[in-house]
Amino acid sequence: MDVTQAHGLTTVLDAMADGIYIVNDDYVVEFMNKAMIRVFGDGVGKKCHEVINHAKAPCPWCRAREVFDNRQSTQEEVYVPMVEKTYDLLEIPLHNTDGSISKLSIYRDITQRKDQEYRLKVSRESFRSLFEHVAAGVYISSKEGRFLDANPALLDMLGYADKDEFLGLDLARDIYLKAEERARFQQMIEKNGRVIDYEVDFRKKDGTPITVMLTAHVRYDAQGGVKGYEGICVDQSQRKKMEQELKNAHDFLNNVIQSSPNAIIGTDMQGDIIIWNQGAEETLGYAASETIDRMKVQEMYPGDMARKVMQMMRSADFGGKGKLRSYPITFRAKDGRSVEGSLSANIIYDETGKEMASVGIFVDLEERLSMERKLHKTQEQLLQSEKLAAMGRLTSQIAHELNNPLYGIMNTLELMKTEIPTGNKRRKLLEMSLSETVRVTDMLRKMLSFSKPDQEQRSPVDINTILDEILLLYEKQLWEHSIKVVHSFADNLGNVFASKNQLRQVFLNLISNARDAMPEGGRLTVVTEGDNYFVHITITDNGVGIKKEHLDLIFETFFTTKTDSVKGVGLGLSVCYGFIKDHGGDIKVESRLGEGTTFSISLPVYRKNNGNE
């Protein structure tokens, strides 16, 4: 073509929106229009693959040889990474006047169209995936009452396995439990364009009814006419089941609250009572009808204690913020009496952390506190008994030690009297000395009588019962010392003929010693066994143990391993030893330092004809 024609062609190509360039059979760019230059830069005189792909070798999608060698046009979609665009690429052979062939390439940017196609494809796939996998039943139906499509959830809900069978059903006849409900549904949806949460009864394949919640809208044709409906069905049996489960959970929680033997009291943040269980009724005497929404919890506390309880719950020092753990407190009952116990309480917060209410569990400890007072009194009596027993033993020893020399003195004085005449002044002095000696011996006899008071009345007793009572008495104290109690009482254990009070003192003393031997907590094991002749009791702790050199001394009067004078003066075990021996039994001890101690007691089985009584 001449220059004028070439210039005209260039003008036309520059005016085109598509990118266009021409290369010779050596891949050298001979021409680029303005649209091509805007995207790839001016590459005239360079290799085309250097301009398009910034590569030294031809582009991966290059089909230039087909154009040059076969004189054929090619068309394909290519993605150019350097500019992140997708093009519809058309390449045409150009026959030059000198007989050579050039290649004209037209790059039409289809990036936006491809993106739209991709998004549409993803949207369709997502919709189909949602349609197929959503847990609710989804369907498309015609106005005439046939299913056009339905998802697996709807088939499963209505009991169908074959989709083709399902699509052949008549909705009014086969799906709706009542055919007239289908007509009513159509009237509502065509009037309003949709229905929301419409509860209706469908029929499953096996004929059983199922209640569903139906939400649907109208499908219109191009002229605006109704051509069908799209709907979502939610099986209400699941909702009703959940409602029933929620009701059951609520009833269960209420039963737990009501059946608790402890008082459970709930209040709002103004102090108005909103929960009052049977335990509260029994403990404090008020009926629920008298307290709920009628009374404030402040009326149950003495003085300003209600405000102090809230302050403690809001502090982190009593079990953590919002909590109060096992705090000793006194409530005021309906009859005016004070009820001692332990209060554990919580503040209830909403999702924003705002205080909504509080709930507390009050444990009536009146009986336990009474038992603790009884235990304390028994321990005091035990200590006093130990002191008296030790004094008695000491007195007895002193009396025995003095009696022997006194009787020697008396005999000597009597002999001396025979050698001195009656009227002699020295005889009077001997008689006075003898009289005083006799007075001293009488005094010692009275001391011996005092040191051996009448023995307590003995009777057949059950060792298991005594131990069970003592463990119950010590239960809270041992628990507070983190001591776990394990007991194994033999069945059909024979009775022993004994003083119940003295045996109680023995067992109380041994358990008290075991507790003191486990300051960091531990395990206390109490076991009873028996045969035809003896009842055996073992009391074992895993505490600090006793030094080997002390084992032979622990039953001695006034010997103690305790450094705290408040805990003992060394009388307990010697008294225990005396009581057991006095009952015809035996007591032994085994111990390893750092491992624990075991006391073993044996007492003869009671028989009426064996001389126990």
XYZ file of C-alpha atoms in Angstrom:
613
model
C 0.000 0.000 0.000
C 1.159 3.583 -0.613
C 1.999 6.103 2.077
C -1.449 7.688 1.981
C -3.110 4.335 2.435
C -0.722 3.384 5.210
C -1.375 6.654 7.008
C -5.098 6.141 6.648
C -4.866 2.615 8.043
C -2.793 3.857 10.977
C -5.398 6.483 11.759
C -8.154 3.883 11.712
C -6.218 1.470 13.929
C -5.357 4.227 16.429
C -9.022 5.079 16.706
C -9.955 1.552 17.724
C -10.473 0.704 21.422
C -8.819 -2.701 21.086
C -5.065 -3.004 21.351
C -3.463 -3.763 17.970
C 0.091 -4.458 16.939
C 1.855 -5.873 13.839
C 4.980 -8.056 13.911
C 7.120 -9.567 11.169
C 8.149 -13.198 10.981
C 11.119 -12.428 13.285
C 8.672 -11.374 16.043
C 9.793 -7.732 15.711
C 7.023 -5.208 16.360
C 6.410 -3.040 13.326
C 3.370 -1.138 14.592
C 1.376 -0.548 17.835
C -1.776 1.504 18.023
C -2.415 3.941 20.841
C -4.572 1.549 22.872
C -1.777 -1.039 22.832
C 0.858 1.517 23.777
C -1.240 2.737 26.739
C -1.181 -0.739 28.255
C 2.207 -2.161 27.213
C 4.257 0.910 26.311
C 5.814 1.721 22.918
C 7.548 -1.453 21.752
C 8.094 -0.781 18.061
C 11.401 -2.323 16.996
C 11.430 -4.796 19.931
C 10.514 -8.435 20.041
C 6.801 -8.835 20.742
C 7.357 -11.221 23.674
C 9.669 -8.662 25.268
C 6.885 -6.069 25.053
C 3.908 -8.267 26.029
C 5.416 -10.704 28.532
C 8.828 -9.183 29.343
C 10.416 -12.467 28.295
C 13.219 -13.428 25.982
C 11.354 -16.431 24.581
C 7.966 -16.387 22.847
C 4.924 -16.162 25.079
C 3.456 -19.488 26.344
C 0.256 -18.886 24.394
C 2.006 -17.808 21.184
C 0.580 -19.327 17.954
C 2.593 -17.128 15.553
C 3.976 -20.091 13.637
C 0.460 -21.138 12.668
C -0.135 -17.666 11.235
C 3.199 -17.414 9.446
C 3.532 -20.968 8.235
C -0.093 -21.890 7.567
C -1.342 -18.463 6.592
C -4.303 -19.054 8.970
C -6.031 -16.770 11.453
C -6.217 -17.875 15.106
C -8.408 -16.814 18.021
C -8.102 -17.652 21.705
C -8.485 -16.237 25.202
C -5.211 -15.443 26.917
C -4.305 -14.153 30.350
C -1.347 -11.745 30.400
C 0.232 -11.826 33.873
C 2.278 -8.654 33.407
C -0.869 -6.519 33.221
C -3.230 -8.946 35.011
C -5.754 -8.828 32.168
C -7.602 -11.387 30.077
C -7.866 -10.793 26.336
C -9.778 -12.243 23.394
C -6.799 -12.493 21.041
C -7.394 -12.520 17.261
C -4.298 -12.930 15.043
C -4.501 -12.473 11.242
C -1.827 -12.983 8.550
C -1.014 -9.841 6.471
C 0.394 -10.281 2.967
C 2.923 -7.578 2.226
C 3.621 -6.266 -1.319
C 7.128 -7.737 -1.183
C 5.626 -11.201 -0.652
C 6.469 -11.411 3.067
C 3.960 -12.175 5.793
C 3.279 -10.058 8.848
C 0.973 -10.878 11.772
C -1.733 -8.482 12.937
C -2.787 -9.141 16.556
C -5.960 -7.639 18.061
C -6.130 -7.695 21.885
C -9.751 -7.193 23.074
C -9.867 -6.683 26.843
C -12.485 -9.096 28.270
C -11.244 -8.960 31.867
C -14.431 -7.391 33.214
C -16.629 -9.830 31.336
C -14.626 -12.789 32.600
C -14.846 -11.490 36.154
C -18.603 -11.140 35.819
C -18.864 -14.634 34.368
C -16.774 -15.986 37.214
C -18.842 -14.225 39.859
C -22.038 -15.430 38.215
C -20.685 -18.975 38.137
C -19.641 -18.789 41.798
C -23.005 -17.300 42.709
C -24.839 -20.092 40.903
C -22.635 -22.734 42.503
C -23.088 -21.154 45.915
C -26.834 -20.982 45.447
C -26.924 -24.582 44.301
C -24.699 -25.642 47.187
C -26.905 -23.748 49.616
C -29.995 -25.197 47.990
C -28.604 -28.720 48.232
C -27.048 -28.520 51.681
C -29.186 -26.131 53.723
C -30.783 -27.924 56.669
C -34.228 -26.476 55.917
C -36.465 -27.814 53.152
C -36.326 -25.626 50.002
C -38.526 -26.027 46.937
C -39.690 -24.377 43.700
C -43.248 -25.145 42.613
C -45.561 -24.250 39.772
C -48.807 -22.382 40.234
C -50.634 -25.548 39.198
C -49.253 -27.421 42.196
C -46.267 -29.434 41.024
C -42.727 -29.408 42.412
C -40.190 -28.124 39.885
C -37.235 -28.646 42.196
C -36.626 -29.600 45.821
C -33.536 -29.990 47.939
C -32.491 -33.180 49.791
C -33.516 -31.720 53.165
C -37.155 -31.427 52.033
C -37.164 -34.967 50.669
C -35.668 -36.255 53.912
C -38.120 -34.215 55.972
C -41.101 -35.748 54.163
C -39.650 -39.247 53.945
C -38.851 -39.534 50.221
C -35.684 -41.062 48.798
C -36.475 -40.772 45.057
C -36.453 -37.188 43.804
C -38.205 -38.076 40.531
C -41.047 -39.612 42.517
C -41.215 -36.468 44.630
C -41.358 -34.129 41.630
C -44.323 -36.089 40.319
C -46.462 -35.417 43.397
C -49.534 -33.207 43.479
C -49.083 -30.711 46.322
C -52.735 -30.342 47.269
C -53.419 -34.079 47.191
C -50.124 -35.620 48.345
C -48.361 -32.986 50.479
C -50.945 -30.848 52.254
C -52.723 -32.701 55.049
C -55.827 -30.711 54.110
C -56.221 -29.831 50.421
C -57.991 -26.568 51.224
C -54.838 -25.314 52.953
C -53.115 -25.208 49.560
C -55.819 -22.882 48.166
C -55.628 -20.717 51.285
C -51.848 -20.490 50.901
C -52.192 -19.374 47.268
C -54.693 -16.672 48.180
C -52.409 -15.212 50.826
C -49.184 -15.340 48.822
C -50.655 -13.934 45.610
C -52.331 -11.140 47.530
C -49.209 -10.042 49.427
C -46.462 -11.413 47.195
C -45.140 -13.540 50.062
C -45.984 -15.367 53.280
C -43.770 -15.410 56.348
C -43.785 -18.034 59.119
C -47.012 -19.647 57.961
C -47.598 -22.777 60.052
C -49.218 -25.586 58.109
C -49.556 -29.366 58.355
C -47.941 -31.484 55.628
C -48.208 -35.222 55.088
C -45.123 -37.440 55.021
C -44.780 -40.331 52.602
C -45.879 -42.800 55.276
C -48.983 -40.714 55.948
C -47.913 -39.270 59.296
C -48.556 -35.537 59.717
C -45.728 -33.075 60.221
C -46.068 -29.408 61.143
C -43.836 -27.040 59.175
C -43.214 -23.306 59.247
C -43.484 -22.058 55.649
C -41.921 -18.875 54.276
C -42.359 -18.292 50.512
C -42.598 -15.683 47.768
C -44.168 -15.501 44.307
C -42.219 -16.204 41.096
C -43.373 -13.923 38.260
C -42.988 -14.353 34.502
C -41.802 -11.660 32.083
C -45.304 -10.239 31.790
C -45.753 -10.027 35.581
C -48.004 -13.019 35.836
C -47.688 -15.610 38.633
C -45.854 -18.675 37.389
C -45.073 -20.363 40.703
C -43.627 -20.106 44.169
C -40.320 -20.542 45.978
C -40.421 -21.579 49.592
C -38.528 -22.662 52.674
C -40.004 -25.223 55.063
C -38.741 -25.613 58.618
C -39.693 -28.744 60.505
C -41.463 -27.554 63.636
C -41.137 -30.900 65.373
C -37.515 -30.001 66.084
C -38.539 -26.637 67.486
C -41.245 -28.218 69.582
C -38.758 -30.820 70.769
C -36.345 -28.065 71.742
C -39.124 -26.193 73.502
C -39.966 -29.356 75.404
C -36.317 -29.946 76.228
C -36.022 -26.343 77.405
C -39.115 -26.797 79.538
C -37.720 -30.054 80.885
C -34.390 -28.356 81.673
C -36.235 -25.515 83.389
C -38.354 -27.994 85.357
C -35.251 -30.001 86.263
C -33.412 -26.908 87.457
C -36.462 -25.857 89.424
C -36.701 -29.347 90.949
C -33.001 -29.191 91.885
C -33.548 -25.834 93.543
C -36.733 -26.921 95.285
C -35.439 -30.309 96.427
C -32.203 -28.968 97.889
C -32.170 -29.394 101.678
C -30.308 -26.097 101.913
C -31.981 -22.720 101.667
C -31.597 -21.201 98.161
C -32.559 -17.531 97.931
C -32.433 -15.307 94.847
C -32.913 -11.543 94.727
C -32.825 -8.751 92.193
C -30.361 -5.912 92.682
C -32.911 -3.996 94.776
C -33.067 -6.841 97.254
C -36.541 -8.075 96.290
C -36.773 -11.836 96.739
C -37.414 -13.705 93.458
C -36.379 -17.282 94.439
C -37.317 -18.994 97.690
C -37.086 -22.783 97.738
C -38.522 -25.357 100.125
C -35.222 -25.490 101.983
C -35.597 -21.778 102.725
C -39.170 -22.367 103.879
C -38.078 -25.109 106.271
C -34.975 -23.281 107.531
C -36.396 -19.794 108.042
C -40.114 -20.509 108.436
C -41.445 -18.225 105.676
C -43.569 -19.687 102.874
C -42.563 -18.773 99.307
C -45.872 -16.946 98.894
C -44.862 -14.691 101.791
C -41.468 -13.753 100.413
C -41.359 -13.790 96.585
C -42.116 -10.260 95.320
C -43.298 -9.399 98.850
C -40.207 -9.139 101.028
C -36.688 -7.818 100.773
C -33.754 -10.004 101.728
C -32.523 -7.255 104.064
C -35.292 -8.292 106.462
C -33.614 -11.688 106.914
C -30.251 -10.279 107.998
C -29.412 -8.768 111.375
C -28.483 -5.102 111.276
C -26.577 -3.902 108.225
C -25.311 -7.354 107.240
C -27.097 -7.426 103.842
C -25.075 -4.451 102.640
C -21.857 -6.018 103.955
C -22.609 -9.262 102.088
C -22.939 -7.330 98.797
C -19.677 -5.511 99.509
C -17.911 -8.837 100.078
C -19.347 -10.317 96.856
C -18.148 -7.315 94.858
C -14.683 -7.730 96.358
C -12.138 -10.238 95.078
C -11.107 -11.241 98.608
C -13.854 -13.738 99.450
C -13.691 -16.267 96.616
C -13.266 -14.029 93.576
C -15.164 -11.052 92.237
C -18.881 -11.655 92.266
C -18.547 -14.607 94.675
C -18.745 -15.289 98.377
C -17.659 -18.716 99.609
C -18.768 -20.417 102.846
C -19.061 -17.278 104.943
C -20.364 -17.824 108.512
C -23.533 -15.821 109.002
C -26.709 -15.640 111.059
C -30.204 -15.263 109.563
C -33.339 -14.199 111.385
C -36.190 -16.731 111.134
C -39.886 -15.896 111.021
C -40.304 -16.797 114.701
C -37.509 -14.397 115.635
C -34.857 -16.996 116.449
C -31.335 -16.729 115.078
C -30.242 -19.419 112.632
C -26.474 -19.943 112.384
C -25.007 -21.218 109.167
C -22.737 -20.745 106.178
C -23.581 -18.600 103.124
C -22.187 -19.081 99.602
C -23.449 -16.521 97.080
C -22.932 -15.256 93.526
C -23.770 -12.136 91.590
C -25.387 -12.890 88.205
C -24.264 -10.657 85.327
C -25.782 -10.059 81.884
C -23.777 -10.298 78.652
C -22.495 -6.721 79.106
C -21.238 -7.392 82.635
C -24.051 -5.503 84.337
C -25.291 -6.884 87.665
C -28.706 -8.490 87.239
C -29.391 -10.498 90.378
C -27.787 -12.490 93.174
C -28.355 -16.000 94.432
C -27.207 -17.550 97.681
C -27.152 -20.991 99.274
C -27.495 -20.960 103.049
C -26.460 -24.116 104.918
C -28.051 -24.444 108.355
C -25.189 -25.471 110.635
C -27.132 -25.359 113.896
C -26.867 -29.112 114.436
C -23.221 -29.250 113.389
C -22.281 -26.277 115.534
C -24.054 -27.968 118.427
C -22.007 -31.117 117.775
C -18.828 -29.050 117.644
C -19.669 -27.486 121.000
C -20.354 -30.952 122.349
C -17.031 -32.154 120.941
C -15.222 -29.216 122.537
C -16.861 -29.975 125.873
C -15.954 -33.658 125.545
C -12.349 -32.730 124.763
C -12.230 -30.492 127.839
C -13.668 -33.303 129.935
C -11.105 -35.675 128.450
C -8.255 -33.323 129.350
C -9.645 -32.918 132.863
C -10.021 -36.680 133.169
C -6.421 -37.113 132.033
C -5.246 -34.650 134.644
C -7.264 -36.317 137.405
C -6.081 -39.766 136.359
C -2.478 -38.603 136.361
C -2.932 -36.965 139.773
C -4.447 -40.180 141.029
C -1.520 -42.215 139.768
C 0.961 -39.743 141.223
C -0.865 -39.758 144.553
C -0.939 -43.540 144.567
C 2.784 -43.720 143.869
C 3.560 -41.205 146.605
C 1.341 -43.025 149.091
C 2.936 -46.387 148.326
C 6.428 -44.918 148.579
C 5.679 -43.290 151.978
C 3.760 -46.217 153.445
C 6.749 -48.553 153.631
C 9.061 -46.267 155.674
C 6.136 -45.114 157.822
C 5.286 -48.683 158.801
C 8.975 -49.225 159.627
C 8.947 -46.125 161.833
C 5.738 -47.264 163.538
C 7.209 -50.716 164.277
C 10.393 -49.170 165.666
C 8.397 -46.819 167.907
C 6.292 -49.726 169.203
C 9.444 -51.677 170.100
C 10.916 -48.666 171.841
C 7.750 -48.291 173.944
C 8.290 -51.751 175.464
C 11.712 -50.741 176.699
C 10.601 -47.535 178.478
C 8.501 -47.555 181.706
C 4.956 -46.194 181.538
C 5.511 -43.130 183.652
C 8.691 -42.137 181.950
C 8.646 -38.768 180.200
C 10.360 -40.275 177.141
C 7.522 -42.798 176.790
C 5.050 -39.919 176.390
C 7.167 -38.485 173.617
C 7.231 -41.904 171.904
C 3.444 -42.175 172.207
C 3.036 -38.679 170.720
C 5.376 -39.624 167.828
C 3.507 -42.887 167.262
C 0.145 -41.083 167.315
C 1.318 -38.599 164.655
C 2.726 -41.432 162.555
C -0.629 -43.239 162.684
C -2.343 -39.988 161.650
C -0.028 -39.737 158.637
C -0.755 -43.348 157.624
C -4.511 -42.649 157.903
C -4.064 -39.628 155.685
C -2.147 -41.732 153.133
C -4.889 -44.383 153.228
C -7.455 -41.709 152.405
C -5.239 -40.468 149.561
C -5.075 -44.016 148.167
C -8.846 -44.262 148.443
C -9.187 -40.973 146.535
C -6.754 -42.107 143.822
C -8.860 -45.205 143.158
C -12.455 -43.950 142.813
C -15.216 -46.401 142.034
C -14.979 -47.672 138.468
C -17.567 -46.466 135.977
C -20.391 -48.857 135.339
C -19.603 -51.301 132.568
C -21.964 -52.970 130.116
C -21.831 -54.793 126.739
C -21.027 -52.171 124.079
C -20.705 -52.205 120.283
C -17.275 -50.883 119.254
C -18.498 -50.045 115.720
C -21.236 -47.811 117.108
C -18.821 -45.913 119.379
C -16.341 -45.350 116.523
C -19.093 -44.309 114.092
C -20.389 -41.700 116.566
C -16.901 -40.310 117.172
C -16.087 -40.078 113.440
C -19.368 -38.258 112.876
C -18.481 -35.904 115.715
C -15.045 -35.228 114.203
C -16.233 -35.113 110.557
C -16.201 -31.345 110.010
C -13.017 -30.791 112.006
C -11.144 -33.430 109.998
C -12.533 -32.055 106.723
C -11.339 -28.564 107.643
C -7.852 -30.036 108.188
C -7.991 -31.670 104.703
C -8.016 -35.129 106.256
C -9.832 -37.885 104.384
C -11.421 -40.540 106.595
C -11.533 -44.166 105.417
C -13.195 -46.748 107.634
C -13.907 -50.446 107.382
C -16.077 -51.907 110.152
C -16.411 -55.681 110.391
C -19.917 -57.118 110.356
C -21.227 -59.251 113.228
C -18.509 -57.926 115.518
C -18.809 -59.217 119.087
C -19.585 -56.795 121.940
C -17.059 -55.946 124.637
C -17.836 -55.493 128.318
C -16.592 -51.979 128.981
C -17.154 -48.437 130.175
C -18.493 -46.649 127.121
C -17.228 -43.277 128.352
C -13.699 -44.555 128.924
C -13.537 -46.135 125.456
C -14.859 -42.902 123.954
C -12.005 -41.070 125.704
C -9.484 -43.552 124.279
C -10.709 -43.216 120.695
C -11.156 -39.438 120.942
C -7.577 -39.126 122.168
C -6.136 -41.311 119.382
C -8.099 -39.519 116.602
C -7.157 -36.123 118.036
C -3.487 -37.135 118.039
C -3.803 -38.370 114.439
C -5.292 -35.031 113.404
C -2.412 -33.125 115.025
C 0.074 -35.435 113.265
C -1.257 -34.377 109.834
C -1.040 -30.545 109.806
C -0.965 -30.478 105.984
C -3.831 -32.965 105.631
C -3.727 -36.680 104.946
C -5.615 -39.927 105.400
C -7.087 -41.400 108.591
C -7.974 -45.096 108.411
C -10.096 -46.804 111.082
C -10.577 -50.578 110.848
C -12.335 -53.088 113.114
C -11.911 -56.862 112.944
C -12.771 -59.691 115.267
C -12.590 -63.350 116.118
C -14.174 -65.507 118.796
C -11.962 -64.056 121.503
C -10.976 -60.478 120.730
C -12.170 -57.332 118.969
C -9.280 -55.625 117.159
C -9.240 -51.906 116.361
C -6.531 -50.186 114.279
C -6.296 -46.417 113.844
C -3.743 -45.366 111.216
C -2.577 -41.968 109.979
C -0.036 -41.048 107.326
C 1.264 -38.116 109.300
C 4.684 -37.085 110.622
C 5.256 -40.305 112.581
C 7.093 -40.895 115.871
C 10.842 -41.145 116.381
C 12.053 -44.667 117.095
C 13.572 -43.640 120.435
C 10.187 -42.288 121.605
C 8.105 -45.401 120.862
C 8.911 -47.023 124.230
C 8.048 -43.832 126.118
C 4.763 -42.637 124.664
C 2.594 -44.508 127.194
C 4.572 -42.993 130.110
C 2.853 -40.365 132.248
C 3.742 -36.784 131.291
C 5.704 -37.844 128.194
C 4.711 -35.909 125.079
C 6.152 -35.213 121.622
C 4.076 -32.025 121.277
C 5.870 -28.736 121.792
C 2.632 -26.787 122.141
C 1.576 -26.935 125.772
C -1.988 -26.111 124.815
C -2.345 -29.356 122.875
C -1.256 -31.726 125.626
C 0.697 -32.315 128.787
C 1.610 -35.955 128.159
C -1.340 -37.523 129.966
C -3.561 -38.744 127.115
C -1.800 -41.896 125.977
C -0.904 -42.971 129.499
C -4.590 -42.693 130.447
C -5.581 -44.607 127.278
C -3.077 -47.290 128.188
C -4.490 -47.545 131.692
C -8.110 -47.769 130.477
C -7.343 -50.499 127.920
C -5.298 -52.562 130.373
C -8.016 -52.114 133.002
C -10.456 -53.664 130.511
C -8.252 -56.729 130.031
C -7.048 -55.531 126.651
C -3.841 -54.435 125.013
C -2.689 -51.380 123.057
C 0.389 -51.241 120.799
C 1.936 -48.670 118.505
C 3.925 -48.899 115.272
C 5.363 -45.843 113.536
C 7.871 -44.699 110.959
C 9.119 -41.151 110.972
C 7.663 -39.273 108.006
C 5.332 -42.132 107.038
C 2.703 -42.373 109.765
C 1.544 -44.167 112.896
C -0.741 -47.118 113.666
C -2.321 -47.814 117.070
C -3.629 -51.367 117.521
C -6.096 -52.122 120.317
C -7.412 -55.554 121.338
C -10.335 -56.006 123.740
C -11.818 -59.326 124.910
C -15.168 -60.358 123.445
C -17.971 -60.249 126.003
C -19.405 -63.564 127.240
C -21.723 -63.861 130.208
C -19.905 -66.850 131.635
C -16.320 -65.709 131.055
C -16.038 -63.569 134.128
C -16.358 -60.180 132.341
C -19.108 -59.062 134.680
